[in-house]
mmCIF file of C-alpha atoms in Angstrom:
data_model
loop_
_atom_site.group_PDB
_atom_site.id
_atom_site.type_symbol
_atom_site.label_atom_id
_atom_site.label_comp_id
_atom_site.label_asym_id
_atom_site.label_seq_id
_atom_site.Cartn_x
_atom_site.Cartn_y
_atom_site.Cartn_z
ATOM 1 C CA MET A 1229 -26.839 41.361 44.749
ATOM 2 C CA CYS A 1230 -23.439 42.998 42.187
ATOM 3 C CA LYS A 1231 -21.471 45.926 43.922
ATOM 4 C CA LEU A 1232 -17.871 46.992 42.815
ATOM 5 C CA ASN A 1233 -15.887 50.620 44.272
ATOM 6 C CA LEU A 1234 -12.615 52.112 42.962
ATOM 7 C CA SER A 1235 -10.073 54.416 44.689
ATOM 8 C CA ILE A 1236 -8.874 56.331 41.830
ATOM 9 C CA ASP A 1237 -5.315 58.230 40.275
ATOM 10 C CA ILE A 1238 -6.397 61.395 38.823
ATOM 11 C CA GLN A 1239 -3.639 60.760 36.060
ATOM 12 C CA GLN A 1240 -5.591 58.217 35.584
ATOM 13 C CA LEU A 1241 -8.732 60.057 34.471
ATOM 14 C CA LYS A 1242 -6.767 62.409 31.817
ATOM 15 C CA ILE A 1243 -7.777 65.708 32.745
ATOM 16 C CA THR A 1244 -6.348 67.933 30.746
ATOM 17 C CA VAL A 1245 -5.293 71.616 30.785
ATOM 18 C CA GLU A 1246 -7.455 71.720 27.664
ATOM 19 C CA GLY A 1247 -10.401 69.819 28.471
ATOM 20 C CA LEU A 1248 -10.606 72.594 31.287
ATOM 21 C CA GLU A 1249 -10.173 75.945 28.872
ATOM 22 C CA ALA A 1250 -13.091 73.958 26.434
ATOM 23 C CA VAL A 1251 -15.435 73.542 29.705
ATOM 24 C CA MET A 1252 -14.815 76.912 30.626
ATOM 25 C CA GLY A 1253 -15.986 77.897 27.007
ATOM 26 C CA TYR A 1254 -12.684 78.827 25.756
ATOM 27 C CA ARG A 1255 -12.535 78.135 21.365
ATOM 28 C CA GLU A 1256 -9.784 77.679 19.226
ATOM 29 C CA GLY A 1257 -7.831 81.049 19.051
ATOM 30 C CA GLU A 1258 -8.451 82.412 21.939
ATOM 31 C CA ASP A 1259 -6.350 84.462 24.897
ATOM 32 C CA ARG A 1260 -6.057 82.064 27.402
ATOM 33 C CA SER A 1261 -2.850 82.936 28.775
ATOM 34 C CA LEU A 1262 -4.269 84.256 31.937
ATOM 35 C CA VAL A 1263 -5.856 80.520 32.865
ATOM 36 C CA THR A 1264 -3.390 78.216 31.664
ATOM 37 C CA PRO A 1265 -0.577 78.364 34.269
ATOM 38 C CA LEU A 1266 -3.432 78.405 37.098
ATOM 39 C CA ILE A 1267 -5.414 75.715 35.444
ATOM 40 C CA THR A 1268 -2.224 73.176 35.475
ATOM 41 C CA ASP A 1269 -1.436 75.086 39.240
ATOM 42 C CA VAL A 1270 -5.380 73.752 40.525
ATOM 43 C CA LEU A 1271 -4.843 69.995 37.981
ATOM 44 C CA THR A 1272 -1.605 69.799 39.714
ATOM 45 C CA GLU A 1273 -2.590 70.724 43.533
ATOM 46 C CA ALA A 1274 -6.426 68.075 42.486
ATOM 47 C CA ARG A 1275 -3.810 64.843 41.913
ATOM 48 C CA GLU A 1276 -2.718 65.387 46.061
ATOM 49 C CA ILE A 1277 -5.440 66.869 47.666
ATOM 50 C CA CYS A 1278 -8.738 64.024 45.612
ATOM 51 C CA PRO A 1279 -8.938 60.832 47.123
ATOM 52 C CA VAL A 1280 -11.602 59.941 43.706
ATOM 53 C CA LYS A 1281 -13.818 57.276 44.899
ATOM 54 C CA ALA A 1282 -16.466 55.354 42.494
ATOM 55 C CA GLU A 1283 -19.158 52.726 43.814
ATOM 56 C CA TYR A 1284 -21.880 51.587 41.983
ATOM 57 C CA MET A 1285 -24.428 48.296 43.368
ATOM 58 C CA ILE A 1286 -26.549 46.112 41.546
ATOM 59 C CA PHE A 1287 -30.825 45.568 41.940
ATOM 60 C CA ASN A 1288 -32.105 42.521 40.202
ATOM 61 C CA ASP A 1289 -35.341 43.528 42.105
ATOM 62 C CA ILE A 1290 -36.878 45.587 40.139
ATOM 63 C CA GLN A 1291 -40.182 47.015 38.831
ATOM 64 C CA PHE A 1292 -41.744 49.303 36.571
ATOM 65 C CA ASP A 1293 -44.729 50.745 36.311
ATOM 66 C CA ASP A 1294 -46.777 52.882 33.484
ATOM 67 C CA SER A 1295 -49.394 54.403 34.800
ATOM 68 C CA ASP A 1296 -47.284 56.304 36.282
ATOM 69 C CA ARG A 1297 -43.646 55.964 34.847
ATOM 70 C CA SER A 1298 -41.943 55.491 38.152
ATOM 71 C CA LEU A 1299 -39.430 52.436 39.252
ATOM 72 C CA LEU A 1300 -39.840 49.056 42.405
ATOM 73 C CA ILE A 1301 -36.288 48.580 43.743
ATOM 74 C CA GLY A 1302 -36.918 46.322 45.958
ATOM 75 C CA SER A 1303 -39.583 48.059 48.575
ATOM 76 C CA VAL A 1304 -38.003 52.024 46.964
ATOM 77 C CA ARG A 1305 -40.655 53.369 44.979
ATOM 78 C CA PHE A 1306 -38.946 55.943 41.993
ATOM 79 C CA HIS A 1307 -40.992 58.267 40.251
ATOM 80 C CA ILE A 1308 -37.827 59.303 37.888
ATOM 81 C CA GLY A 1309 -40.339 60.585 34.788
ATOM 82 C CA ARG A 1310 -40.756 60.605 31.536
ATOM 83 C CA ILE A 1311 -37.614 60.741 30.102
ATOM 84 C CA ILE A 1312 -35.388 58.328 32.427
ATOM 85 C CA PHE A 1313 -38.637 55.878 32.627
ATOM 86 C CA SER A 1314 -38.678 55.784 28.633
ATOM 87 C CA HIS A 1315 -34.649 54.350 28.635
ATOM 88 C CA LEU A 1316 -34.147 52.443 31.832
ATOM 89 C CA ARG A 1317 -38.217 50.601 31.398
ATOM 90 C CA LYS A 1318 -37.251 47.926 29.306
ATOM 91 C CA ALA A 1319 -34.080 47.166 32.674
ATOM 92 C CA GLU A 1320 -33.742 43.839 33.744
ATOM 93 C CA ALA A 1321 -32.188 45.802 36.722
ATOM 94 C CA VAL A 1322 -30.192 48.352 37.768
ATOM 95 C CA ALA A 1323 -26.760 49.340 38.735
ATOM 96 C CA LEU A 1324 -27.358 52.312 41.657
ATOM 97 C CA PHE A 1325 -23.367 54.559 42.018
ATOM 98 C CA LEU A 1326 -21.645 56.934 43.507
ATOM 99 C CA CYS A 1327 -19.386 59.466 43.201
ATOM 100 C CA THR A 1328 -16.614 62.050 44.300
ATOM 101 C CA ALA A 1329 -13.446 63.638 44.344
ATOM 102 C CA GLY A 1330 -13.281 64.565 48.180
ATOM 103 C CA ASP A 1331 -14.240 66.964 50.428
ATOM 104 C CA GLU A 1332 -11.215 69.348 50.650
ATOM 105 C CA ILE A 1333 -11.189 70.476 46.874
ATOM 106 C CA GLY A 1334 -14.876 71.534 48.481
ATOM 107 C CA GLY A 1335 -12.786 73.893 50.476
ATOM 108 C CA ARG A 1336 -10.496 74.776 48.373
ATOM 109 C CA ILE A 1337 -13.348 76.768 45.996
ATOM 110 C CA ARG A 1338 -15.080 77.693 48.972
ATOM 111 C CA LYS A 1339 -11.728 79.607 49.867
ATOM 112 C CA TYR A 1340 -11.362 81.269 46.221
ATOM 113 C CA MET A 1341 -14.145 81.957 46.249
ATOM 114 C CA SER A 1342 -14.500 83.618 49.919
ATOM 115 C CA GLY A 1343 -12.425 86.737 47.802
ATOM 116 C CA VAL A 1344 -8.874 85.092 47.899
ATOM 117 C CA ASP A 1345 -9.182 84.361 44.196
ATOM 118 C CA LEU A 1346 -12.547 84.424 42.411
ATOM 119 C CA LEU A 1347 -10.595 83.464 39.089
ATOM 120 C CA LYS A 1348 -9.030 80.760 40.596
ATOM 121 C CA GLY A 1349 -11.971 79.743 42.998
ATOM 122 C CA TYR A 1350 -13.941 79.411 39.663
ATOM 123 C CA VAL A 1351 -11.034 77.262 37.946
ATOM 124 C CA TYR A 1352 -10.901 74.992 41.150
ATOM 125 C CA ASP A 1353 -14.862 74.312 40.285
ATOM 126 C CA VAL A 1354 -14.568 73.117 37.446
ATOM 127 C CA ALA A 1355 -12.215 70.901 37.783
ATOM 128 C CA GLY A 1356 -13.794 69.010 40.909
ATOM 129 C CA SER A 1357 -16.885 68.384 38.541
ATOM 130 C CA GLU A 1358 -14.515 66.794 35.812
ATOM 131 C CA ILE A 1359 -11.888 64.743 37.871
ATOM 132 C CA VAL A 1360 -16.273 63.297 39.567
ATOM 133 C CA GLU A 1361 -17.962 63.253 35.995
ATOM 134 C CA ALA A 1362 -15.017 61.325 35.074
ATOM 135 C CA ALA A 1363 -15.085 59.162 37.602
ATOM 136 C CA ALA A 1364 -19.149 58.327 36.938
ATOM 137 C CA ASP A 1365 -17.493 57.753 33.283
ATOM 138 C CA LEU A 1366 -15.160 55.276 34.384
ATOM 139 C CA ILE A 1367 -17.233 53.396 36.652
ATOM 140 C CA GLN A 1368 -19.608 53.142 33.847
ATOM 141 C CA GLU A 1369 -17.225 51.887 31.905
ATOM 142 C CA LYS A 1370 -16.427 49.244 34.285
ATOM 143 C CA LEU A 1371 -19.785 48.483 34.258
ATOM 144 C CA ARG A 1372 -20.531 48.365 30.677
ATOM 145 C CA ILE A 1373 -16.871 45.679 30.120
ATOM 146 C CA SER A 1374 -18.752 43.586 33.202
ATOM 147 C CA MET A 1375 -22.271 43.307 31.188
ATOM 148 C CA LYS A 1376 -20.942 43.125 28.031
ATOM 149 C CA GLU A 1377 -18.939 39.829 29.331
ATOM 150 C CA LYS A 1378 -22.704 38.879 30.409
ATOM 151 C CA GLY A 1379 -23.623 39.671 26.798
ATOM 152 C CA LEU A 1380 -26.151 42.818 28.514
ATOM 153 C CA ALA A 1381 -26.226 46.567 27.314
ATOM 154 C CA ILE A 1382 -26.236 49.031 30.068
ATOM 155 C CA THR A 1383 -28.010 52.709 29.586
ATOM 156 C CA ASN A 1384 -26.602 56.729 30.092
ATOM 157 C CA ARG A 1385 -26.630 57.431 33.048
ATOM 158 C CA PHE A 1386 -29.023 59.470 35.238
ATOM 159 C CA SER A 1387 -29.686 61.598 38.275
ATOM 160 C CA PRO A 1388 -32.154 63.326 40.551
ATOM 161 C CA GLY A 1389 -32.495 66.284 39.792
ATOM 162 C CA TYR A 1390 -32.352 65.294 35.456
ATOM 163 C CA CYS A 1391 -33.743 65.134 33.142
ATOM 164 C CA GLY A 1392 -37.132 65.537 35.131
ATOM 165 C CA TRP A 1393 -35.834 63.613 37.811
ATOM 166 C CA ASP A 1394 -36.451 65.867 41.334
ATOM 167 C CA VAL A 1395 -33.990 66.014 42.969
ATOM 168 C CA SER A 1396 -35.447 65.639 46.549
ATOM 169 C CA GLU A 1397 -35.692 61.038 46.175
ATOM 170 C CA GLN A 1398 -31.743 61.880 46.593
ATOM 171 C CA HIS A 1399 -33.339 60.022 49.725
ATOM 172 C CA LYS A 1400 -34.910 57.273 48.513
ATOM 173 C CA LEU A 1401 -31.502 56.646 46.213
ATOM 174 C CA PHE A 1402 -29.423 56.684 49.357
ATOM 175 C CA SER A 1403 -31.395 54.721 51.304
ATOM 176 C CA LEU A 1404 -30.748 51.351 49.416
ATOM 177 C CA HIS A 1405 -26.457 52.260 50.762
ATOM 178 C CA PRO A 1406 -24.784 51.198 53.187
ATOM 179 C CA GLU A 1407 -24.589 54.714 55.605
ATOM 180 C CA ASN A 1408 -21.648 56.284 54.132
ATOM 181 C CA PHE A 1409 -21.137 54.701 51.067
ATOM 182 C CA CYS A 1410 -17.744 55.860 49.866
ATOM 183 C CA GLY A 1411 -17.869 58.354 51.941
ATOM 184 C CA ILE A 1412 -21.247 60.490 50.718
ATOM 185 C CA THR A 1413 -23.825 62.379 52.607
ATOM 186 C CA LEU A 1414 -26.831 64.024 52.351
ATOM 187 C CA THR A 1415 -28.578 67.209 53.814
ATOM 188 C CA ASP A 1416 -31.752 67.656 54.573
ATOM 189 C CA SER A 1417 -32.354 69.419 51.405
ATOM 190 C CA ALA A 1418 -30.493 66.180 49.492
ATOM 191 C CA LEU A 1419 -27.079 68.361 48.867
ATOM 192 C CA MET A 1420 -24.608 65.777 48.733
ATOM 193 C CA GLN A 1421 -21.500 66.952 51.245
ATOM 194 C CA PRO A 1422 -18.425 66.322 49.665
ATOM 195 C CA VAL A 1423 -19.464 68.807 47.200
ATOM 196 C CA LYS A 1424 -18.091 67.708 44.506
ATOM 197 C CA SER A 1425 -20.330 64.615 43.926
ATOM 198 C CA VAL A 1426 -22.300 62.884 41.840
ATOM 199 C CA SER A 1427 -24.689 59.933 42.259
ATOM 200 C CA GLY A 1428 -27.812 58.267 39.852
ATOM 201 C CA ILE A 1429 -28.683 55.319 37.646
ATOM 202 C CA ILE A 1430 -27.542 53.131 34.970
ATOM 203 C CA GLY A 1431 -30.008 50.918 33.293
ATOM 204 C CA ILE A 1432 -29.033 47.164 32.838
ATOM 205 C CA GLY A 1433 -30.417 44.210 30.312
ATOM 206 C CA LYS A 1434 -30.029 42.733 26.720
ATOM 207 C CA GLY A 1435 -33.511 45.695 25.384
ATOM 208 C CA VAL A 1436 -31.858 48.587 26.855
ATOM 209 C CA LYS A 1437 -29.804 51.330 24.747
ATOM 210 C CA PHE A 1438 -26.972 53.430 25.448
ATOM 211 C CA ASN A 1439 -27.084 56.491 24.076
ATOM 212 C CA PRO A 1440 -23.364 58.237 23.708
ATOM 213 C CA TYR A 1441 -24.798 61.712 23.349
ATOM 214 C CA SER A 1442 -27.313 63.361 24.863
ATOM 215 C CA CYS A 1443 -27.829 66.531 26.385
ATOM 216 C CA SER A 1444 -31.392 66.033 23.250
ATOM 217 C CA ILE A 1445 -32.568 63.936 25.658
ATOM 218 C CA CYS A 1446 -31.794 65.974 28.703
ATOM 219 C CA ASP A 1447 -34.280 69.267 30.060
ATOM 220 C CA SER A 1448 -31.556 71.081 32.046
ATOM 221 C CA GLN A 1449 -30.324 74.277 30.610
ATOM 222 C CA ASN A 1450 -28.357 75.720 33.274
ATOM 223 C CA CYS A 1451 -25.646 72.405 32.762
ATOM 224 C CA ILE A 1452 -21.350 73.375 32.421
ATOM 225 C CA TYR A 1453 -21.799 70.456 29.848
ATOM 226 C CA ARG A 1454 -24.885 71.277 27.433
ATOM 227 C CA ASN A 1455 -24.001 70.586 23.851
ATOM 228 C CA LYS A 1456 -20.633 69.356 25.100
ATOM 229 C CA LYS A 1457 -19.449 66.967 22.508
#
C-alpha cells in the first residue's frame, strides 16, 4: 500500500480575494466594497489558524461488480452508484483521500454565524470550503504526477454524498483509514469533524480518464461550485 501525507501552507493553495468573490456570486463590475476588505481580513486570519492537511492511501485489491454497480476494496463493498461506477470501472487501483482545513475555522464560522457578524461568518464559511477544496486539488495533482511517472492516469475525485453515492458510506471509507487519519473523525450521521474536511476516492489505471470540468456528471443541485469553470 502506498500513501502520501502533506501539511500545507495556505499560500501554496493560491486562494485569492477575487476567487472568493466569484464563488460568492459577484460578477464583473458589481460593487464589492463591502466584502473585499472583509475577505482580505479573513484570508489573513486563515493563514494563522488553518493547519491544512491532506493524505491519500492507494489500494490495489479492488473488484467491480456490474450487477449492482458496486466496488469492493479489500473486504469492504461500496455501492457507489451509476455515475461514479461508470468513471471508475476501468481502474486498476484506487486512492482514498482525506483533506481538512482544521477545526479552528469551523469555530470561527459558528461564532460569527451565531449573530456576532453574519456576513463575516458567511465569508469564513466560503473561505473554509475553498481552502479544503484547494487542498484536495493539490493532493490530487500530486497523485496525478506520481501515477504519470508509472504510465498511469487518474480519474476525477468523487466524494460520498455526491453523484448518487450515499453519504452514509462515509463510514465504510473511514474504516479503511487508520483511526483519526489526518485528524478527522466521523459522527454517527456520517458528518466529518472538523467540518471543513473532504473525503473521497480517485481511480487509477491505464484505461481511466480525467474530466477537467465535471459538474455535468454530478446530480447535486445545491453545490456552491456547480457550473464554476
